[in-house]
CSV table of N, CA and C in Angstrom, one decimal:
chain,number,residue,atom,x,y,z
S,1,UNK,N,48.7,-5.8,-25.1
S,1,UNK,CA,48.1,-4.9,-24.6
S,1,UNK,C,48.0,-4.0,-25.5
S,2,UNK,N,47.1,-3.2,-25.7
S,2,UNK,CA,46.8,-1.9,-26.4
S,2,UNK,C,45.9,-1.3,-26.0
S,3,UNK,N,46.3,0.0,-25.8
S,3,UNK,CA,45.7,1.3,-25.4
S,3,UNK,C,45.6,2.2,-26.3
S,4,UNK,N,44.5,2.7,-26.6
S,4,UNK,CA,44.1,4.2,-27.3
S,4,UNK,C,43.5,5.4,-26.6
S,5,UNK,N,43.7,6.7,-26.9
S,5,UNK,CA,43.4,7.5,-26.2
S,5,UNK,C,42.2,8.0,-27.2
S,6,UNK,N,41.0,8.2,-26.6
S,6,UNK,CA,39.9,8.5,-27.6
S,6,UNK,C,39.2,9.5,-27.2
S,7,UNK,N,38.3,10.2,-27.9
S,7,UNK,CA,37.7,11.4,-27.5
S,7,UNK,C,36.7,11.5,-28.6
S,8,UNK,N,35.1,11.2,-28.4
S,8,UNK,CA,34.8,11.2,-26.9
S,8,UNK,C,34.9,9.7,-26.3
S,9,UNK,N,34.6,9.5,-24.9
S,9,UNK,CA,35.0,8.3,-24.3
S,9,UNK,C,34.2,7.1,-25.1
S,10,UNK,N,34.7,5.9,-25.0
S,10,UNK,CA,34.1,4.7,-25.2
S,10,UNK,C,32.5,4.8,-24.4
S,11,UNK,N,31.5,4.5,-25.1
S,11,UNK,CA,30.3,4.3,-24.5
S,11,UNK,C,30.2,3.5,-23.2
S,12,UNK,N,29.7,4.1,-22.0
S,12,UNK,CA,29.7,3.5,-20.8
S,12,UNK,C,31.1,3.4,-19.9
S,13,UNK,N,32.1,4.3,-20.5
S,13,UNK,CA,33.2,4.5,-20.0
S,13,UNK,C,33.4,6.1,-19.5
S,14,UNK,N,34.1,6.2,-18.4
S,14,UNK,CA,34.3,7.6,-18.1
S,14,UNK,C,35.4,8.3,-18.1
S,15,UNK,N,36.4,7.7,-19.0
S,15,UNK,CA,37.8,7.9,-19.0
S,15,UNK,C,38.0,8.0,-20.6
S,16,UNK,N,39.3,8.6,-21.2
S,16,UNK,CA,39.4,8.8,-22.4
S,16,UNK,C,40.2,7.7,-23.2
S,17,UNK,N,40.3,6.5,-22.4
S,17,UNK,CA,41.0,5.4,-23.1
S,17,UNK,C,40.0,4.4,-23.6
S,18,UNK,N,40.6,3.6,-24.5
S,18,UNK,CA,40.2,2.2,-25.1
S,18,UNK,C,40.9,1.4,-25.0
S,19,UNK,N,40.8,-0.2,-24.7
S,19,UNK,CA,42.2,-0.8,-24.3
S,19,UNK,C,41.7,-2.3,-24.1
S,20,UNK,N,42.5,-2.8,-24.7
S,20,UNK,CA,42.4,-4.5,-24.3
S,20,UNK,C,43.8,-5.2,-23.9
S,21,UNK,N,43.5,-6.0,-23.0
S,21,UNK,CA,44.9,-6.9,-22.7
S,21,UNK,C,44.5,-8.3,-22.2
S,22,UNK,N,45.0,-9.2,-23.0
S,22,UNK,CA,44.7,-10.6,-22.8
S,22,UNK,C,45.6,-11.6,-22.7
S,23,UNK,N,45.5,-12.6,-21.8
S,23,UNK,CA,46.4,-13.8,-21.7
S,23,UNK,C,45.7,-14.8,-22.3
S,24,UNK,N,46.3,-15.4,-23.2
S,24,UNK,CA,45.9,-16.6,-23.9
S,24,UNK,C,47.0,-17.6,-24.0
S,25,UNK,N,46.3,-18.9,-23.4
S,25,UNK,CA,47.3,-20.0,-23.5
S,25,UNK,C,46.6,-20.9,-24.2
S,26,UNK,N,47.6,-21.8,-25.0
S,26,UNK,CA,47.0,-22.8,-26.0
S,26,UNK,C,46.0,-22.5,-26.9
S,27,UNK,N,45.6,-21.3,-27.4
S,27,UNK,CA,44.6,-20.9,-28.1
S,27,UNK,C,43.3,-20.6,-27.3
S,28,UNK,N,43.3,-20.6,-25.9
S,28,UNK,CA,42.4,-20.2,-25.1
S,28,UNK,C,42.7,-19.1,-24.2
S,29,UNK,N,41.6,-17.9,-24.3
S,29,UNK,CA,41.8,-16.7,-23.5
S,29,UNK,C,41.3,-17.0,-22.0
S,30,UNK,N,42.4,-17.1,-21.4
S,30,UNK,CA,42.5,-17.3,-19.7
S,30,UNK,C,42.0,-16.1,-18.7
S,31,UNK,N,42.4,-14.9,-19.3
S,31,UNK,CA,42.1,-13.7,-18.6
S,31,UNK,C,42.3,-12.5,-19.9
S,32,UNK,N,41.3,-11.5,-19.7
S,32,UNK,CA,41.2,-10.2,-20.5
S,32,UNK,C,40.5,-9.4,-20.0
S,33,UNK,N,41.2,-8.1,-19.9
S,33,UNK,CA,40.6,-6.7,-19.5
S,33,UNK,C,40.1,-5.9,-20.7
S,34,UNK,N,39.1,-5.2,-20.9
S,34,UNK,CA,38.7,-4.4,-22.0
S,34,UNK,C,37.1,-3.5,-21.3
S,35,UNK,N,37.1,-2.8,-22.5
S,35,UNK,CA,35.7,-1.7,-22.2
S,35,UNK,C,35.3,-1.7,-23.6
S,36,UNK,N,34.6,-2.7,-23.9
S,36,UNK,CA,34.1,-2.9,-25.1
S,36,UNK,C,32.7,-1.8,-24.7
S,37,UNK,N,32.3,-1.0,-26.0
S,37,UNK,CA,31.2,0.3,-26.1
S,37,UNK,C,30.0,-0.9,-25.6
S,38,UNK,N,29.3,0.0,-24.6
S,38,UNK,CA,28.3,-0.3,-24.1
S,38,UNK,C,28.0,-1.3,-23.0
S,39,UNK,N,29.5,-1.7,-22.7
S,39,UNK,CA,29.5,-2.7,-21.5
S,39,UNK,C,30.4,-2.0,-20.5
S,40,UNK,N,31.4,-0.9,-21.0
S,40,UNK,CA,32.1,-0.3,-19.9
S,40,UNK,C,33.4,-1.1,-19.3
S,41,UNK,N,34.2,-0.8,-18.4
S,41,UNK,CA,35.2,-1.6,-18.1
S,41,UNK,C,34.9,-2.9,-17.3
S,42,UNK,N,35.4,-3.9,-17.8
S,42,UNK,CA,35.2,-5.3,-17.1
S,42,UNK,C,36.3,-5.9,-17.6
S,43,UNK,N,36.1,-7.2,-16.7
S,43,UNK,CA,37.2,-8.3,-17.4
S,43,UNK,C,36.7,-9.6,-17.2
S,44,UNK,N,37.1,-10.9,-18.0
S,44,UNK,CA,36.9,-11.8,-18.4
S,44,UNK,C,37.7,-12.9,-17.5
S,45,UNK,N,37.2,-13.7,-16.8
S,45,UNK,CA,38.1,-14.8,-16.1
S,45,UNK,C,37.6,-16.1,-16.6
S,46,UNK,N,38.0,-16.7,-17.8
S,46,UNK,CA,37.7,-18.0,-18.3
S,46,UNK,C,36.2,-17.5,-18.7
S,47,UNK,N,35.0,-18.1,-18.8
S,47,UNK,CA,33.8,-17.5,-19.3
S,47,UNK,C,33.0,-16.6,-18.4
S,48,UNK,N,33.6,-16.3,-17.3
S,48,UNK,CA,32.9,-15.4,-16.5
S,48,UNK,C,33.4,-14.0,-16.6
S,49,UNK,N,32.4,-13.0,-16.2
S,49,UNK,CA,32.8,-11.6,-16.8
S,49,UNK,C,32.0,-10.8,-15.6
S,50,UNK,N,32.9,-10.0,-15.1
S,50,UNK,CA,32.8,-8.9,-14.0
S,50,UNK,C,33.3,-7.5,-14.2
S,51,UNK,N,32.4,-6.5,-13.8
S,51,UNK,CA,33.0,-5.1,-13.7
S,51,UNK,C,34.2,-4.8,-12.9
S,52,UNK,N,34.9,-3.7,-13.5
S,52,UNK,CA,36.1,-3.6,-12.7
S,52,UNK,C,36.1,-1.8,-12.6
S,53,UNK,N,37.0,-1.3,-11.9
S,53,UNK,CA,36.9,0.2,-11.6
S,53,UNK,C,38.5,0.4,-12.2
S,54,UNK,N,38.2,1.5,-13.3
S,54,UNK,CA,39.5,1.6,-14.3
S,54,UNK,C,40.2,2.8,-13.5
S,55,UNK,N,41.4,2.8,-13.2
S,55,UNK,CA,41.9,4.1,-12.6
S,55,UNK,C,43.0,4.9,-13.5
S,56,UNK,N,43.7,4.1,-14.1
S,56,UNK,CA,44.5,4.8,-15.3
S,56,UNK,C,45.0,3.6,-16.2
S,57,UNK,N,45.7,3.8,-17.2
S,57,UNK,CA,46.5,3.0,-18.0
S,57,UNK,C,47.6,2.3,-17.3
S,58,UNK,N,48.5,3.0,-16.3
S,58,UNK,CA,49.2,2.4,-15.3
S,58,UNK,C,48.8,1.4,-14.7
S,59,UNK,N,47.5,1.0,-14.5
S,59,UNK,CA,47.0,-0.1,-13.9
S,59,UNK,C,47.5,-1.4,-14.4
S,60,UNK,N,47.7,-1.4,-15.6
S,60,UNK,CA,48.2,-2.6,-16.2
S,60,UNK,C,49.6,-2.8,-16.2
S,61,UNK,N,50.5,-2.3,-15.7
S,61,UNK,CA,51.6,-2.6,-16.3
S,61,UNK,C,52.5,-3.5,-15.1
S,62,UNK,N,53.2,-3.9,-15.8
S,62,UNK,CA,54.0,-5.0,-14.7
S,62,UNK,C,54.7,-4.3,-13.9
S,63,UNK,N,54.7,-4.5,-12.4
S,63,UNK,CA,55.6,-4.2,-11.3
S,63,UNK,C,56.9,-5.1,-11.4
């Protein structure tokens, strides 16, 4: 997991974080969260991509 505090926000995001979190198994990305510029907050599950609501960076911490 990588999180940066940015100013100004990444295009299409409403918060001051740029982030990426990926689970890769045997060289294949199984699950990824990121906020690519222009796409905003979203997740990838296999080849499917869908928007998410990002609350804060603590959202990604293991409990």
